[in-house]
Structures are given as C-alpha cells and as structure tokens.
C-alpha cells in the first residue's frame, strides 16, 4: 500500500537549528535581540535581563498576594522602561474591569490609594488638585498600546484573538499577551476545569512560537498551602510546584514559574526555616527558570499604591535572604 506523506509534521535538520542558535547568540551579543527590562533589578538579574521573547511566564499566588498588582505594574513598566522597543499588550482581563486596571495604574503613578482616587472614605473627597493630576496621568496612560478583553472567553476564543493580534493589530511588533487568571477561562461544553487549563496551555505554547510573542499568565495557588500542618512546620512554608492549580500542565508548559507570596496573610510570624520576617515583606519564589537558577527574592509591600518594590539596600533581612540563595 502506497504511503501518504502529505500530513507529516514539519522538521528541520540540526544544521539549520545550529545556524539559528548562532544567529540568536550573535543578535543577543549585538543588542539586536534583548529582553524587556522590568522595574525589579533582582528579576532582571535572575531571568536573562527581564522578560524574554517567545517565552511563557506563570505568576501564581493566593488571593491578596499581589500578583495582579505585579502584572499591572509590569504591563506599563514595559513601555516606560523600554521606550525604543515597539510593544503591543493584549490583556485578557477576566477578573477586573479595564477601568479598574487603569485606576490601579493611576494609584501607582500618583501615590494615591484607590479609595482616595474614588472618594471612597466617608467624608473624604478627592481634591481638585489631585483630580487635575489624575487627568494628566491619564493622558500619558492613554498612549500605551494596550488592549483589554474584559469578557471571559473559552480557549478557542482566546486562540483566535491572539492570532488576530499577531497577524493584524501587532504585526511586526512584540506582542505581550497577559491573562488574569487561568481559572476564569470559560469551559467549553463537557470540559472540566482541568481539561480547560490543559487546552489553554496548548494554545499558549503554540502562540509563543509565532513572531515575537510573550505570554504572561496569572494563576491561583490551591488551598493546600493554608493547611494547618504546613503553617506550624517552617520547612513546609514555601510554595511548591504542586500548590499551583492544575500544576502539571501549567508547570510543564511554562518557561518561568514565579510564585508571589505574602506569609503575613496566613498569620505567620516568621517565614521558613531561617525565620525570615513577614511584616510588609513579599517573597517571590522562582520555581522554574529555563535559563537560570531557582531563587527566592524578597520585595517590599507597597500594595496600598499597587506597587511591589525592591527592598532598600542595607536591609539586614534582605541580605539574609539573598545570602541563602
């Protein structure tokens, strides 16, 4: 019986791959290909200079850990800190309205809480001078090439939207796709939550290979990290791979896995076997790093202004954490 070769998978000889590897190394050396710098020096140092092209990042954490604020800051910092690189952001913002995301950006830029911005406290109204600052900051924010998708969709909807941006809206630009968060992706008929996330990872793995595309997805931790036996055992405080919801598919698909953790939310007085401090500290655990080491990075909690900040130099607690890596 004659064999039909029409549907065989595409392949390339190693010589072609070797040429591509050398070209990539040369272009990195000459600065023709570079990572997008973030505001966090520690992350830039640990992760190839920042956010890489054609990579999939997972940022996980429990509710209130700061992962959404982290992503919100990152979203605009990529424009502010990399002005010479043409970027388009497509943000599947399933958890929060786009207007609220912009409110967080204004809070970040103006050092005003969202409660102050929205005149939320009884008897407190935003001053005219601060309203003027809001309008000025809003005018600068409007210039960012960011597009929000507020309405949750299924994996097919997400895939088609990404392809449209790759081929039409962001053609020849670096496309940053953000999703907040994986568990809010709509199930297709008959699919379980786990099956939906597995499909989503397949969509993202394929999408990151096309053009210059980076995927940043937010995910939840499951409740196991709040287990009483873990809370009383310092050696079990740190988040692990299994703590990420649908951990197998998410972890395996990702090039980088970050877990943002605020131990004080869980009522801990000290964190981990070395008794690291918890008050106003945020810990970022790099659980997967294809091009570098696994680390624990310490940051300062300024979430009231929707910011996660580098710990001031000379902080003895920061020195202890860095020294443990």
Tab-separated table of C-alpha atoms in Angstrom:
chain	number	residue	atom	x	y	z
A	1	UNK	CA	0.000	0.000	0.000
A	2	UNK	CA	1.425	3.366	-1.016
A	3	UNK	CA	2.145	5.679	1.911
A	4	UNK	CA	0.664	9.197	2.010
A	5	UNK	CA	3.277	11.694	3.243
A	6	UNK	CA	1.125	14.825	2.926
A	7	UNK	CA	0.394	15.140	6.648
A	8	UNK	CA	3.791	14.504	8.184
A	9	UNK	CA	4.964	17.051	10.759
A	10	UNK	CA	7.421	19.744	9.722
A	11	UNK	CA	11.040	19.016	10.547
A	12	UNK	CA	14.438	20.695	10.216
A	13	UNK	CA	17.973	19.331	10.105
A	14	UNK	CA	20.260	20.091	13.047
A	15	UNK	CA	22.448	22.217	10.777
A	16	UNK	CA	19.537	24.628	10.340
A	17	UNK	CA	18.905	24.705	14.078
A	18	UNK	CA	22.631	25.335	14.681
A	19	UNK	CA	22.602	28.335	12.323
A	20	UNK	CA	19.553	29.693	14.135
A	21	UNK	CA	21.238	29.225	17.521
A	22	UNK	CA	24.397	31.046	16.451
A	23	UNK	CA	22.358	33.858	14.895
A	24	UNK	CA	20.380	34.215	18.127
A	25	UNK	CA	23.608	34.341	20.192
A	26	UNK	CA	25.130	36.921	17.826
A	27	UNK	CA	21.991	39.062	17.897
A	28	UNK	CA	21.886	38.961	21.709
A	29	UNK	CA	25.542	39.976	21.818
A	30	UNK	CA	24.956	42.918	19.456
A	31	UNK	CA	21.791	44.002	21.266
A	32	UNK	CA	19.578	43.267	18.266
A	33	UNK	CA	17.613	40.899	20.482
A	34	UNK	CA	17.166	41.972	24.080
A	35	UNK	CA	14.889	41.231	26.977
A	36	UNK	CA	12.401	43.802	28.216
A	37	UNK	CA	13.667	45.338	31.446
A	38	UNK	CA	11.361	45.382	34.467
A	39	UNK	CA	11.483	47.748	37.442
A	40	UNK	CA	12.892	44.930	39.604
A	41	UNK	CA	16.661	44.575	39.371
A	42	UNK	CA	16.582	41.180	41.077
A	43	UNK	CA	14.200	39.750	38.481
A	44	UNK	CA	16.209	41.218	35.606
A	45	UNK	CA	19.369	39.659	37.034
A	46	UNK	CA	17.818	36.245	37.650
A	47	UNK	CA	15.922	35.987	34.356
A	48	UNK	CA	18.023	36.834	31.305
A	49	UNK	CA	17.699	40.591	31.732
A	50	UNK	CA	13.914	40.703	32.160
A	51	UNK	CA	11.047	39.482	30.001
A	52	UNK	CA	12.155	37.366	27.037
A	53	UNK	CA	10.599	36.964	23.614
A	54	UNK	CA	8.892	33.663	22.771
A	55	UNK	CA	8.552	32.604	26.396
A	56	UNK	CA	5.673	31.636	28.672
A	57	UNK	CA	5.635	33.056	32.210
A	58	UNK	CA	3.342	31.899	35.006
A	59	UNK	CA	2.784	34.149	38.019
A	60	UNK	CA	0.899	32.369	40.795
A	61	UNK	CA	-0.226	33.292	44.275
A	62	UNK	CA	-3.081	33.182	46.758
A	63	UNK	CA	-5.723	35.906	46.720
A	64	UNK	CA	-4.278	39.150	48.061
A	65	UNK	CA	-0.667	38.163	47.450
A	66	UNK	CA	-0.091	40.988	44.979
A	67	UNK	CA	0.103	39.029	41.724
A	68	UNK	CA	-2.436	41.258	39.937
A	69	UNK	CA	-0.629	44.406	41.103
A	70	UNK	CA	2.644	42.845	39.949
A	71	UNK	CA	1.196	42.205	36.495
A	72	UNK	CA	-0.429	45.637	36.352
A	73	UNK	CA	2.884	47.355	37.123
A	74	UNK	CA	4.718	45.132	34.677
A	75	UNK	CA	2.210	45.956	31.944
A	76	UNK	CA	3.046	49.658	31.917
A	77	UNK	CA	6.683	49.402	33.048
A	78	UNK	CA	7.500	47.516	29.869
A	79	UNK	CA	6.611	50.664	27.918
A	80	UNK	CA	8.214	53.137	30.330
A	81	UNK	CA	11.496	51.233	30.704
A	82	UNK	CA	11.886	50.044	27.100
A	83	UNK	CA	10.944	53.102	25.005
A	84	UNK	CA	12.972	52.016	21.977
A	85	UNK	CA	11.160	48.689	21.564
A	86	UNK	CA	7.794	48.552	19.811
A	87	UNK	CA	5.370	46.675	22.060
A	88	UNK	CA	1.681	45.829	21.977
A	89	UNK	CA	-0.070	44.344	25.012
A	90	UNK	CA	-3.171	42.176	24.713
A	91	UNK	CA	-4.604	41.735	28.205
A	92	UNK	CA	-7.296	39.142	28.852
A	93	UNK	CA	-8.511	40.835	31.979
A	94	UNK	CA	-11.128	38.344	33.142
A	95	UNK	CA	-11.033	39.217	36.848
A	96	UNK	CA	-11.303	43.003	36.784
A	97	UNK	CA	-12.806	45.684	34.551
A	98	UNK	CA	-10.338	47.557	32.339
A	99	UNK	CA	-11.382	50.803	34.004
A	100	UNK	CA	-10.338	49.379	37.378
A	101	UNK	CA	-6.989	48.329	35.938
A	102	UNK	CA	-6.379	51.897	34.824
A	103	UNK	CA	-7.365	53.042	38.321
A	104	UNK	CA	-4.578	50.861	39.721
A	105	UNK	CA	-2.110	52.417	37.299
A	106	UNK	CA	-3.158	55.894	38.441
A	107	UNK	CA	-2.773	54.817	42.076
A	108	UNK	CA	0.730	53.559	41.285
A	109	UNK	CA	1.799	56.728	39.498
A	110	UNK	CA	0.227	59.271	41.873
A	111	UNK	CA	0.834	57.652	45.290
A	112	UNK	CA	-2.882	57.702	45.989
A	113	UNK	CA	-4.845	54.690	47.195
A	114	UNK	CA	-7.743	53.602	45.023
A	115	UNK	CA	-10.030	54.526	47.926
A	116	UNK	CA	-8.667	58.066	47.775
A	117	UNK	CA	-8.997	58.162	43.990
A	118	UNK	CA	-12.613	57.029	44.146
A	119	UNK	CA	-13.531	59.283	47.114
A	120	UNK	CA	-14.400	56.075	48.919
A	121	UNK	CA	-13.888	57.011	52.563
A	122	UNK	CA	-16.843	58.632	54.362
A	123	UNK	CA	-16.441	62.399	54.339
A	124	UNK	CA	-13.394	62.241	52.059
A	125	UNK	CA	-13.486	63.650	48.537
A	126	UNK	CA	-10.662	63.799	46.014
A	127	UNK	CA	-9.252	67.318	45.906
A	128	UNK	CA	-9.380	69.432	42.751
A	129	UNK	CA	-5.578	69.481	42.587
A	130	UNK	CA	-5.418	65.673	42.735
A	131	UNK	CA	-8.158	65.410	40.128
A	132	UNK	CA	-6.018	67.569	37.862
A	133	UNK	CA	-3.095	65.186	38.433
A	134	UNK	CA	-5.364	62.241	37.615
A	135	UNK	CA	-6.281	63.819	34.288
A	136	UNK	CA	-2.642	64.498	33.444
A	137	UNK	CA	-1.577	60.956	34.350
A	138	UNK	CA	-4.499	59.533	32.396
A	139	UNK	CA	-3.373	61.441	29.308
A	140	UNK	CA	0.021	59.701	29.466
A	141	UNK	CA	-1.526	56.278	30.125
A	142	UNK	CA	-3.693	56.578	27.011
A	143	UNK	CA	-0.543	56.477	24.892
A	144	UNK	CA	0.292	52.902	25.878
A	145	UNK	CA	-0.518	50.381	23.145
A	146	UNK	CA	-2.599	48.190	25.463
A	147	UNK	CA	-5.832	46.408	24.561
A	148	UNK	CA	-8.125	44.855	27.177
A	149	UNK	CA	-10.520	41.950	26.813
A	150	UNK	CA	-12.987	42.216	29.694
A	151	UNK	CA	-15.405	39.417	28.799
A	152	UNK	CA	-14.203	35.895	29.655
A	153	UNK	CA	-13.891	33.508	26.732
A	154	UNK	CA	-13.025	29.876	26.143
A	155	UNK	CA	-9.729	28.578	24.818
A	156	UNK	CA	-10.878	28.813	21.199
A	157	UNK	CA	-11.891	32.469	21.695
A	158	UNK	CA	-8.522	33.242	23.273
A	159	UNK	CA	-6.607	31.481	20.491
A	160	UNK	CA	-8.439	33.329	17.712
A	161	UNK	CA	-7.991	36.691	19.443
A	162	UNK	CA	-4.254	36.127	19.842
A	163	UNK	CA	-3.920	35.134	16.176
A	164	UNK	CA	-5.796	38.271	15.125
A	165	UNK	CA	-3.394	40.438	17.097
A	166	UNK	CA	-0.364	38.564	15.760
A	167	UNK	CA	-1.472	38.927	12.145
A	168	UNK	CA	-3.301	42.268	12.146
A	169	UNK	CA	-3.061	44.576	15.173
A	170	UNK	CA	0.506	43.891	16.350
A	171	UNK	CA	2.067	42.702	13.122
A	172	UNK	CA	5.872	43.190	13.221
A	173	UNK	CA	5.673	44.317	16.872
A	174	UNK	CA	6.495	42.463	20.089
A	175	UNK	CA	3.169	41.114	21.358
A	176	UNK	CA	2.792	40.654	25.117
A	177	UNK	CA	-0.250	38.510	25.940
A	178	UNK	CA	-1.429	38.672	29.558
A	179	UNK	CA	-4.206	36.638	31.168
A	180	UNK	CA	-5.661	37.181	34.651
A	181	UNK	CA	-6.315	34.441	35.504
A	182	UNK	CA	-6.300	30.841	34.195
A	183	UNK	CA	-9.198	29.569	36.329
A	184	UNK	CA	-11.532	32.211	34.860
A	185	UNK	CA	-11.208	30.810	31.334
A	186	UNK	CA	-14.615	29.538	30.290
A	187	UNK	CA	-15.086	25.809	29.898
A	188	UNK	CA	-16.207	24.508	26.542
A	189	UNK	CA	-19.133	22.101	26.550
A	190	UNK	CA	-18.312	18.957	28.509
A	191	UNK	CA	-14.832	20.080	29.617
A	192	UNK	CA	-13.738	20.047	33.234
A	193	UNK	CA	-11.736	22.892	34.752
A	194	UNK	CA	-8.553	20.847	34.454
A	195	UNK	CA	-9.234	19.990	30.807
A	196	UNK	CA	-9.809	23.674	30.053
A	197	UNK	CA	-6.465	24.649	31.569
A	198	UNK	CA	-4.685	21.877	29.670
A	199	UNK	CA	-6.185	23.239	26.431
A	200	UNK	CA	-5.210	26.778	27.428
A	201	UNK	CA	-1.584	25.741	27.916
A	202	UNK	CA	-1.547	24.164	24.445
A	203	UNK	CA	-2.871	27.434	22.995
A	204	UNK	CA	-0.164	29.415	24.774
A	205	UNK	CA	2.672	27.041	23.855
A	206	UNK	CA	1.767	27.366	20.175
A	207	UNK	CA	1.170	31.122	20.313
A	208	UNK	CA	4.552	31.914	21.890
A	209	UNK	CA	6.337	30.357	18.890
A	210	UNK	CA	4.817	32.781	16.398
A	211	UNK	CA	6.637	36.012	15.574
A	212	UNK	CA	7.776	37.804	18.690
A	213	UNK	CA	5.217	36.793	21.294
A	214	UNK	CA	5.482	36.529	25.070
A	215	UNK	CA	2.755	35.030	27.250
A	216	UNK	CA	2.273	36.028	30.903
A	217	UNK	CA	-0.471	34.109	32.693
A	218	UNK	CA	-1.660	34.521	36.264
A	219	UNK	CA	-2.751	31.504	38.252
A	220	UNK	CA	-4.032	30.674	41.719
A	221	UNK	CA	-2.484	28.511	44.406
A	222	UNK	CA	-4.695	25.790	45.801
A	223	UNK	CA	-5.720	25.690	49.460
A	224	UNK	CA	-3.073	23.162	50.500
A	225	UNK	CA	-0.620	25.948	51.321
A	226	UNK	CA	-3.037	27.044	54.071
A	227	UNK	CA	-3.039	23.608	55.707
A	228	UNK	CA	-2.512	23.850	59.480
A	229	UNK	CA	0.207	21.206	59.463
A	230	UNK	CA	2.208	23.256	56.968
A	231	UNK	CA	1.721	26.509	58.839
A	232	UNK	CA	3.247	25.097	62.042
A	233	UNK	CA	6.145	23.487	60.164
A	234	UNK	CA	8.629	26.126	58.912
A	235	UNK	CA	10.203	23.667	56.459
A	236	UNK	CA	6.828	23.416	54.697
A	237	UNK	CA	6.089	27.163	54.458
A	238	UNK	CA	7.480	27.691	50.970
A	239	UNK	CA	5.187	27.196	47.964
A	240	UNK	CA	5.862	24.168	45.809
A	241	UNK	CA	5.013	23.085	42.290
A	242	UNK	CA	2.021	21.050	43.491
A	243	UNK	CA	0.489	24.158	45.103
A	244	UNK	CA	-0.278	25.686	41.690
A	245	UNK	CA	-3.784	24.961	40.446
A	246	UNK	CA	-3.623	22.322	37.673
A	247	UNK	CA	0.086	22.294	38.398
A	248	UNK	CA	1.254	19.630	35.958
A	249	UNK	CA	0.118	21.278	32.718
A	250	UNK	CA	0.858	24.839	33.881
A	251	UNK	CA	4.319	23.992	35.191
A	252	UNK	CA	5.369	21.864	32.224
A	253	UNK	CA	4.257	24.453	29.662
A	254	UNK	CA	5.952	27.417	31.342
A	255	UNK	CA	9.492	28.634	30.802
A	256	UNK	CA	9.353	30.577	34.068
A	257	UNK	CA	7.179	29.982	37.123
A	258	UNK	CA	7.010	32.702	39.782
A	259	UNK	CA	5.030	32.380	42.999
A	260	UNK	CA	4.343	35.651	44.802
A	261	UNK	CA	3.734	35.013	48.483
A	262	UNK	CA	2.775	37.161	51.463
A	263	UNK	CA	3.218	34.957	54.542
A	264	UNK	CA	1.547	37.525	56.805
A	265	UNK	CA	-1.785	36.788	55.081
A	266	UNK	CA	-1.599	33.275	56.528
A	267	UNK	CA	-0.941	34.592	60.029
A	268	UNK	CA	2.726	33.558	60.087
A	269	UNK	CA	5.038	35.498	62.407
A	270	UNK	CA	8.217	34.339	60.671
A	271	UNK	CA	8.697	32.663	57.317
A	272	UNK	CA	10.537	29.456	56.536
A	273	UNK	CA	13.309	27.550	58.335
A	274	UNK	CA	15.524	30.645	58.532
A	275	UNK	CA	12.771	32.686	60.202
A	276	UNK	CA	12.603	35.450	57.615
A	277	UNK	CA	10.477	38.482	58.576
A	278	UNK	CA	6.920	38.785	57.275
A	279	UNK	CA	5.617	42.255	58.168
A	280	UNK	CA	5.341	44.209	54.898
A	281	UNK	CA	7.563	41.756	53.019
A	282	UNK	CA	6.666	39.923	49.822
A	283	UNK	CA	8.600	36.865	48.677
A	284	UNK	CA	8.887	35.824	45.047
A	285	UNK	CA	9.812	32.173	44.588
A	286	UNK	CA	11.249	31.260	41.191
A	287	UNK	CA	10.162	27.628	40.927
A	288	UNK	CA	11.166	27.209	37.284
A	289	UNK	CA	13.784	29.053	35.285
A	290	UNK	CA	14.812	27.523	31.973
A	291	UNK	CA	17.879	29.730	31.632
A	292	UNK	CA	18.952	30.276	35.234
A	293	UNK	CA	18.846	29.317	38.881
A	294	UNK	CA	15.919	28.790	41.220
A	295	UNK	CA	15.816	31.574	43.797
A	296	UNK	CA	13.771	33.276	46.485
A	297	UNK	CA	13.644	37.051	46.020
A	298	UNK	CA	12.445	39.468	48.676
A	299	UNK	CA	10.460	42.635	47.989
A	300	UNK	CA	8.780	45.403	49.930
A	301	UNK	CA	4.992	45.565	50.165
A	302	UNK	CA	3.647	48.886	48.953
A	303	UNK	CA	0.395	47.411	47.655
A	304	UNK	CA	-1.676	50.271	49.001
A	305	UNK	CA	-0.311	52.134	45.981
A	306	UNK	CA	-0.386	48.955	43.862
A	307	UNK	CA	3.376	48.612	43.937
A	308	UNK	CA	5.828	45.871	44.796
A	309	UNK	CA	9.221	47.450	45.413
A	310	UNK	CA	12.821	46.399	45.810
A	311	UNK	CA	13.887	46.180	49.438
A	312	UNK	CA	16.112	49.144	50.378
A	313	UNK	CA	19.842	48.473	50.237
A	314	UNK	CA	21.335	47.605	53.588
A	315	UNK	CA	18.169	45.975	54.911
A	316	UNK	CA	19.565	43.107	57.077
A	317	UNK	CA	16.571	40.897	56.294
A	318	UNK	CA	17.169	41.277	52.567
A	319	UNK	CA	20.834	40.419	52.992
A	320	UNK	CA	19.889	37.242	54.848
A	321	UNK	CA	17.516	36.144	52.083
A	322	UNK	CA	19.946	36.896	49.265
A	323	UNK	CA	22.705	35.123	51.133
A	324	UNK	CA	20.645	31.948	51.273
A	325	UNK	CA	20.329	31.529	47.512
